[in-house]
Coordinates of N, CA, C and O in Angstrom, one line a residue:
M1 N 58.2 69.9 107.2 CA 57.8 71.3 107.0 C 57.0 71.8 108.2 O 56.1 71.1 108.7
A2 N 57.4 72.9 108.7 CA 56.7 73.5 109.8 C 55.3 73.9 109.4 O 55.0 74.2 108.3
R3 N 54.4 73.8 110.4 CA 53.0 74.2 110.2 C 52.5 75.2 111.3 O 52.9 75.0 112.5
G4 N 51.7 76.1 111.0 CA 51.0 76.9 112.0 C 49.9 76.1 112.6 O 49.5 75.0 112.1
V5 N 49.3 76.6 113.7 CA 48.3 75.9 114.4 C 46.9 76.4 114.1 O 45.9 75.9 114.6
Q6 N 46.8 77.3 113.2 CA 45.5 77.9 112.8 C 44.6 76.8 112.2 O 45.1 76.0 111.3
G7 N 43.4 76.6 112.6 CA 42.5 75.7 112.0 C 42.4 74.3 112.7 O 41.7 73.4 112.3
T8 N 43.3 74.1 113.8 CA 43.2 72.8 114.4 C 41.8 72.6 115.1 O 41.2 73.6 115.6
A9 N 41.3 71.4 115.0 CA 40.0 71.1 115.5 C 40.0 69.9 116.4 O 40.8 68.9 116.2
L10 N 39.2 69.9 117.5 CA 39.0 68.8 118.4 C 37.6 68.4 118.3 O 36.7 69.3 118.4
S11 N 37.3 67.1 118.1 CA 36.0 66.6 118.1 C 35.8 65.4 119.0 O 36.8 64.7 119.3
R12 N 34.6 65.1 119.4 CA 34.3 63.9 120.2 C 33.1 63.3 119.7 O 32.2 64.0 119.1
G13 N 32.9 62.0 120.0 CA 31.7 61.3 119.5 C 31.5 60.0 120.3 O 32.4 59.5 120.9
F14 N 30.2 59.6 120.2 CA 29.9 58.3 120.8 C 30.2 57.1 119.9 O 30.2 56.0 120.3
S15 N 30.6 57.5 118.6 CA 31.1 56.5 117.7 C 32.0 57.2 116.7 O 32.1 58.4 116.7
T16 N 32.7 56.4 115.9 CA 33.7 57.0 115.0 C 33.0 57.5 113.7 O 33.6 58.2 112.9
S17 N 31.7 57.3 113.6 CA 31.0 57.8 112.5 C 30.2 59.1 112.8 O 29.6 59.7 111.9
A18 N 30.3 59.6 114.0 CA 29.5 60.8 114.4 C 30.2 61.7 115.3 O 29.9 61.7 116.5
Y19 N 31.2 62.4 114.8 CA 32.0 63.3 115.7 C 31.3 64.7 115.7 O 30.7 65.1 114.7
T20 N 31.4 65.3 116.8 CA 30.9 66.7 117.0 C 32.1 67.6 117.5 O 32.8 67.2 118.4
A21 N 32.3 68.7 116.8 CA 33.4 69.6 117.2 C 33.2 70.2 118.6 O 32.1 70.6 118.9
V22 N 34.2 70.2 119.4 CA 34.2 70.9 120.7 C 34.3 72.4 120.4 O 35.2 72.8 119.7
Y23 N 33.4 73.1 121.0 CA 33.2 74.6 120.8 C 34.3 75.4 121.4 O 34.7 75.2 122.6
E24 N 34.9 76.3 120.6 CA 35.9 77.3 121.0 C 37.1 76.8 121.9 O 37.4 77.3 122.9
V25 N 37.8 75.8 121.3 CA 39.0 75.3 121.9 C 40.1 76.4 121.6 O 40.3 76.8 120.5
T26 N 40.9 76.8 122.7 CA 41.9 77.8 122.5 C 43.3 77.3 122.5 O 44.2 77.9 122.0
D27 N 43.5 76.1 123.1 CA 44.8 75.5 123.1 C 44.6 74.0 123.4 O 43.7 73.6 124.0
L28 N 45.6 73.2 123.0 CA 45.5 71.8 123.1 C 46.8 71.1 123.2 O 47.7 71.5 122.4
S29 N 47.0 70.2 124.1 CA 48.3 69.5 124.2 C 48.0 68.0 124.4 O 47.2 67.6 125.2
I30 N 48.7 67.2 123.5 CA 48.6 65.7 123.7 C 49.8 65.3 124.5 O 50.9 65.5 124.2
G31 N 49.5 64.8 125.7 CA 50.5 64.4 126.7 C 51.4 63.3 126.1 O 51.1 62.6 125.2
A32 N 52.6 63.2 126.7 CA 53.6 62.2 126.3 C 53.1 60.8 126.5 O 52.6 60.5 127.6
L33 N 53.4 59.9 125.6 CA 53.3 58.5 125.8 C 54.7 58.1 126.4 O 55.7 58.4 125.8
T34 N 54.6 57.4 127.5 CA 55.9 57.0 128.1 C 55.8 55.5 128.4 O 54.8 54.9 128.7
R35 N 57.0 54.8 128.1 CA 57.0 53.4 128.4 C 57.9 53.2 129.6 O 59.0 53.7 129.7
E36 N 57.4 52.5 130.7 CA 58.2 52.2 131.8 C 59.4 51.3 131.5 O 59.4 50.6 130.5
R37 N 60.5 51.5 132.2 CA 61.6 50.6 131.9 C 61.8 49.7 133.1 O 61.6 50.1 134.3
I38 N 62.1 48.5 132.8 CA 62.2 47.4 133.8 C 63.7 47.0 133.8 O 64.2 46.6 132.8
D39 N 64.3 47.1 135.0 CA 65.7 46.8 135.2 C 65.8 45.2 135.3 O 65.2 44.6 136.2
V40 N 66.5 44.6 134.3 CA 66.6 43.2 134.3 C 68.1 42.8 134.5 O 68.5 41.6 134.2
T41 N 68.9 43.7 135.1 CA 70.3 43.4 135.4 C 70.3 42.2 136.4 O 69.5 42.1 137.3
N42 N 71.2 41.3 136.2 CA 71.3 40.1 137.1 C 72.7 39.7 137.4 O 73.7 40.4 137.0
F43 N 72.9 38.7 138.2 CA 74.2 38.3 138.7 C 75.2 37.9 137.6 O 76.4 38.0 137.8
S44 N 74.7 37.5 136.5 CA 75.6 37.1 135.4 C 76.0 38.2 134.5 O 76.7 38.0 133.5
T45 N 75.5 39.4 134.8 CA 75.9 40.6 134.0 C 77.4 40.8 134.2 O 77.9 40.9 135.3
T46 N 78.2 40.9 133.1 CA 79.7 41.0 133.2 C 80.2 42.4 132.9 O 81.3 42.7 133.1
S47 N 79.3 43.3 132.5 CA 79.8 44.6 132.2 C 79.3 45.5 133.4 O 78.6 45.1 134.3
D48 N 79.6 46.8 133.3 CA 79.2 47.8 134.3 C 78.0 48.5 133.8 O 77.7 49.6 134.3
Q49 N 77.2 47.9 132.9 CA 76.0 48.5 132.4 C 74.8 47.7 132.9 O 74.8 46.5 132.9
R50 N 73.7 48.4 133.2 CA 72.5 47.8 133.6 C 71.8 47.4 132.3 O 72.0 47.9 131.2
S51 N 70.9 46.4 132.4 CA 70.1 45.9 131.3 C 68.6 46.2 131.5 O 68.1 46.1 132.7
Y52 N 67.9 46.6 130.5 CA 66.5 47.0 130.6 C 65.7 46.4 129.5 O 66.1 46.1 128.4
I53 N 64.4 46.2 129.9 CA 63.4 45.9 128.9 C 62.2 46.9 129.0 O 62.1 47.5 130.1
G54 N 61.4 47.0 128.0 CA 60.3 47.9 128.0 C 59.1 47.3 128.8 O 58.8 46.1 128.6
G55 N 58.5 48.1 129.6 CA 57.3 47.7 130.3 C 56.0 48.2 129.7 O 55.9 48.4 128.5
F56 N 55.1 48.5 130.6 CA 53.8 49.1 130.2 C 53.9 50.5 129.7 O 54.8 51.3 130.1
I57 N 53.0 50.9 128.8 CA 53.0 52.3 128.3 C 52.0 53.1 129.1 O 50.8 52.6 129.4
E58 N 52.4 54.2 129.6 CA 51.5 55.2 130.2 C 50.9 56.1 129.1 O 51.6 56.7 128.4
L59 N 49.6 56.1 129.0 CA 48.9 56.7 127.9 C 48.9 58.2 128.0 O 48.8 58.9 127.0
G60 N 48.9 58.8 129.2 CA 48.9 60.2 129.4 C 47.5 60.8 129.2 O 46.5 60.1 129.1
E61 N 47.5 62.1 129.1 CA 46.2 62.9 129.0 C 46.3 63.9 127.8 O 47.4 64.3 127.5
V62 N 45.2 64.2 127.3 CA 45.1 65.3 126.4 C 44.5 66.4 127.2 O 43.5 66.2 127.9
T63 N 45.1 67.6 127.2 CA 44.6 68.8 127.9 C 44.3 69.9 127.0 O 45.0 70.1 126.0
F64 N 43.2 70.6 127.3 CA 42.9 71.7 126.4 C 42.1 72.7 127.2 O 41.6 72.5 128.3
T65 N 42.0 73.9 126.7 CA 41.2 75.0 127.3 C 40.2 75.5 126.3 O 40.4 75.5 125.1
V66 N 39.0 75.8 126.8 CA 37.9 76.3 125.9 C 37.5 77.7 126.5 O 37.6 77.9 127.7
N67 N 37.0 78.5 125.6 CA 36.2 79.7 126.0 C 34.9 79.2 126.5 O 34.0 78.8 125.7
Y68 N 34.7 79.1 127.8 CA 33.6 78.3 128.4 C 32.2 79.0 128.1 O 32.1 80.2 128.4
D69 N 31.3 78.3 127.6 CA 29.9 78.7 127.4 C 29.0 77.6 127.9 O 28.8 76.6 127.2
A70 N 28.4 77.8 129.1 CA 27.6 76.7 129.7 C 26.4 76.4 128.8 O 25.8 75.3 128.9
S71 N 25.9 77.3 128.0 CA 24.8 77.1 127.2 C 25.1 76.3 125.9 O 24.2 75.8 125.2
N72 N 26.4 76.1 125.6 CA 26.7 75.3 124.4 C 26.7 73.8 124.8 O 27.2 73.4 125.8
A73 N 26.1 73.0 123.9 CA 25.9 71.6 124.2 C 27.2 70.9 124.4 O 27.3 69.9 125.2
T74 N 28.3 71.3 123.8 CA 29.6 70.6 124.0 C 30.3 71.0 125.3 O 31.3 70.3 125.6
H75 N 29.8 72.0 126.0 CA 30.4 72.4 127.3 C 29.5 72.0 128.4 O 29.9 72.0 129.6
S76 N 28.2 71.8 128.2 CA 27.2 71.8 129.2 C 27.2 70.5 130.1 O 28.1 69.7 129.9
G77 N 26.3 70.5 131.0 CA 26.2 69.3 131.9 C 25.4 68.2 131.2 O 25.1 67.2 131.9
S78 N 25.0 68.3 130.0 CA 24.2 67.3 129.3 C 25.1 66.1 129.1 O 26.3 66.1 129.3
S79 N 24.5 65.0 128.6 CA 25.2 63.7 128.4 C 26.4 63.8 127.5 O 27.4 63.0 127.7
G80 N 26.5 64.7 126.5 CA 27.6 64.8 125.7 C 28.5 66.0 125.9 O 29.5 66.2 125.2
G81 N 28.1 66.9 126.9 CA 28.9 68.1 127.2 C 30.1 67.7 128.1 O 30.1 66.7 128.8
L82 N 31.1 68.6 128.1 CA 32.3 68.3 128.9 C 32.0 68.2 130.4 O 32.5 67.3 131.1
A83 N 31.1 69.1 130.9 CA 30.8 69.0 132.3 C 30.0 67.7 132.6 O 30.2 67.1 133.7
G84 N 29.1 67.3 131.7 CA 28.4 66.1 131.9 C 29.3 64.9 131.8 O 29.1 63.9 132.5
L85 N 30.2 64.9 130.9 CA 31.1 63.7 130.7 C 32.0 63.5 131.9 O 32.3 62.3 132.2
V86 N 32.5 64.5 132.6 CA 33.3 64.3 133.7 C 32.5 63.6 134.8 O 33.0 62.8 135.6
V87 N 31.2 63.9 134.9 CA 30.4 63.3 136.0 C 30.1 61.9 135.6 O 30.1 61.0 136.4
S88 N 29.7 61.6 134.3 CA 29.3 60.3 133.9 C 30.5 59.3 133.8 O 30.3 58.1 133.9
G89 N 31.7 59.8 133.4 CA 32.8 58.9 133.2 C 32.7 58.2 131.9 O 33.5 57.2 131.7
T90 N 31.9 58.6 131.0 CA 31.7 57.9 129.7 C 33.0 58.0 128.8 O 33.5 59.1 128.7
T91 N 33.4 56.9 128.3 CA 34.5 56.9 127.4 C 34.0 57.2 126.0 O 33.0 56.7 125.5
M92 N 34.7 58.2 125.4 CA 34.2 58.7 124.1 C 35.4 58.5 123.0 O 36.5 58.2 123.4
F93 N 35.0 58.6 121.8 CA 36.0 58.7 120.7 C 36.3 60.1 120.5 O 35.5 61.0 120.6
W94 N 37.6 60.4 120.3 CA 38.1 61.8 120.2 C 39.0 61.8 118.9 O 39.6 60.9 118.5
K95 N 39.0 63.0 118.3 CA 39.8 63.2 117.1 C 40.3 64.6 117.1 O 39.6 65.6 117.3
V96 N 41.6 64.7 116.8 CA 42.3 66.0 116.7 C 42.7 66.1 115.2 O 43.3 65.2 114.7
V97 N 42.3 67.2 114.6 CA 42.7 67.5 113.2 C 43.7 68.6 113.2 O 43.3 69.8 113.4
P98 N 45.0 68.3 113.1 CA 46.0 69.4 113.2 C 45.9 70.4 112.0 O 45.8 69.9 110.9
G99 N 45.9 71.6 112.3 CA 45.9 72.6 111.2 C 44.8 72.5 110.2 O 44.9 73.0 109.1
G100 N 43.7 71.9 110.6 CA 42.5 71.8 109.8 C 42.7 70.8 108.6 O 41.8 70.8 107.7
T101 N 43.8 70.1 108.6 CA 44.0 69.1 107.5 C 43.3 67.8 107.9 O 43.8 67.0 108.7
T102 N 42.2 67.5 107.2 CA 41.5 66.3 107.5 C 42.2 65.0 107.2 O 41.8 63.9 107.6
S103 N 43.3 65.1 106.4 CA 44.0 63.9 106.1 C 45.0 63.5 107.2 O 45.6 62.4 107.0
D104 N 45.2 64.3 108.2 CA 46.2 64.0 109.2 C 45.6 63.9 110.6 O 46.1 64.4 111.6
P105 N 44.4 63.2 110.8 CA 43.8 63.2 112.1 C 44.6 62.3 113.1 O 45.3 61.4 112.7
I106 N 44.5 62.7 114.4 CA 45.0 61.8 115.5 C 43.7 61.4 116.3 O 42.9 62.2 116.7
T107 N 43.5 60.1 116.4 CA 42.3 59.6 117.0 C 42.6 58.7 118.2 O 43.7 58.1 118.3
F108 N 41.7 58.7 119.2 CA 41.9 57.9 120.4 C 40.6 57.8 121.1 O 39.6 58.5 120.8
K109 N 40.6 57.0 122.1 CA 39.4 56.9 123.1 C 39.9 57.4 124.4 O 41.0 57.3 124.8
G110 N 38.9 58.0 125.2 CA 39.3 58.5 126.5 C 38.0 59.0 127.2 O 37.0 59.2 126.6
Y111 N 38.2 59.3 128.5 CA 37.1 59.9 129.3 C 37.6 61.3 129.9 O 38.8 61.5 130.1
V112 N 36.7 62.2 130.1 CA 37.0 63.5 130.6 C 37.3 63.2 132.1 O 36.5 62.8 132.9
S113 N 38.6 63.5 132.5 CA 39.0 63.3 133.9 C 39.1 64.6 134.7 O 39.3 64.6 135.9
N114 N 39.0 65.8 134.0 CA 39.1 67.0 134.7 C 38.3 68.1 133.9 O 38.4 68.1 132.7
F115 N 37.5 68.8 134.6 CA 36.7 70.0 134.0 C 36.7 71.1 135.0 O 36.1 71.0 136.1
A116 N 37.5 72.2 134.7 CA 37.7 73.2 135.7 C 37.4 74.6 135.1 O 38.2 75.2 134.5
P117 N 36.1 75.1 135.3 CA 35.8 76.4 134.8 C 36.5 77.5 135.6 O 36.7 77.3 136.8
T118 N 36.8 78.6 135.0 CA 37.4 79.8 135.6 C 36.7 81.0 135.3 O 36.4 81.3 134.1
F119 N 36.4 81.8 136.3 CA 35.6 83.1 136.1 C 36.5 84.2 136.7 O 36.6 84.3 137.9
T120 N 37.0 85.0 135.9 CA 37.9 86.1 136.3 C 37.3 87.4 135.8 O 37.0 87.6 134.7
V121 N 37.2 88.4 136.7 CA 36.7 89.7 136.4 C 37.6 90.3 135.3 O 38.8 90.3 135.4
G122 N 36.9 90.8 134.3 CA 37.6 91.5 133.2 C 38.3 90.6 132.2 O 39.1 91.0 131.4
S123 N 37.9 89.3 132.2 CA 38.5 88.3 131.3 C 37.4 87.4 130.8 O 36.3 87.3 131.4
Q124 N 37.6 86.6 129.8 CA 36.6 85.7 129.3 C 36.6 84.5 130.3 O 37.5 84.2 131.0
Q125 N 35.4 83.8 130.3 CA 35.2 82.6 131.0 C 35.9 81.5 130.3 O 35.8 81.4 129.1
T126 N 36.7 80.7 131.0 CA 37.4 79.6 130.4 C 37.2 78.3 131.2 O 36.7 78.4 132.3
A127 N 37.5 77.2 130.6 CA 37.5 75.9 131.3 C 38.7 75.1 130.9 O 39.0 75.0 129.7
D128 N 39.5 74.6 131.8 CA 40.6 73.7 131.5 C 40.0 72.3 131.6 O 39.3 71.9 132.6
V129 N 40.3 71.5 130.6 CA 39.8 70.1 130.5 C 40.9 69.1 130.3 O 41.9 69.4 129.5
S130 N 40.8 68.0 130.9 CA 41.7 66.9 130.6 C 40.9 65.6 130.2 O 39.9 65.4 130.7
V131 N 41.5 64.9 129.2 CA 40.9 63.7 128.8 C 42.0 62.6 129.0 O 43.1 62.7 128.4
Q132 N 41.6 61.6 129.8 CA 42.5 60.5 130.1 C 42.4 59.5 128.9 O 41.3 59.0 128.7
L133 N 43.5 59.2 128.2 CA 43.4 58.3 127.1 C 43.2 56.9 127.6 O 43.8 56.5 128.7
T134 N 42.4 56.1 126.9 CA 42.2 54.7 127.3 C 42.7 53.8 126.2 O 42.6 52.6 126.3
T135 N 43.1 54.4 125.0 CA 43.7 53.6 123.9 C 44.9 54.4 123.4 O 45.0 55.6 123.6
L136 N 45.8 53.7 122.8 CA 46.9 54.4 122.1 C 46.4 55.4 121.1 O 45.4 55.0 120.3
P137 N 46.9 56.6 120.9 CA 46.4 57.4 119.8 C 46.9 56.8 118.5 O 48.0 56.3 118.4
A138 N 46.1 57.0 117.5 CA 46.4 56.5 116.2 C 46.8 57.8 115.4 O 46.0 58.7 115.1
Y139 N 48.1 57.9 115.0 CA 48.6 59.0 114.2 C 48.5 58.6 112.7 O 48.8 57.4 112.4
S140 N 48.0 59.4 111.9 CA 48.0 59.1 110.4 C 49.4 58.9 109.9 O 50.3 59.4 110.4
T141 N 49.4 58.1 108.8 CA 50.8 57.8 108.2 C 50.9 58.5 106.9 O 49.9 58.8 106.2

């Protein structure tokens, strides 16, 4: 069944028991998990098809945009703010709750790899943020 995206929430925490919602997220994308393919075709191959096995998984990034507010603790340069996390390189626990449904969270660990505020005349202040995953995301079942 299709779902709207209203109510989706992104949270981060220093542990899985203490998540804090990231303030004013406007869009979010969980990057593709991709598995490299390793060509194992050899001299004894008798068909005209190559043979492959799966290699390492590239975890990808989660990217999102926020309405940037430097005075908000989740955006600031403090130890738990997005600007502070990109500087410190601290790996955090992250949770995405699609459509506000707490029974379907997507959880993972990662560090903020990009924080890019934008200031445009006549528009809201925003910041584009990337989180490099360090664990496979856990999708609810």
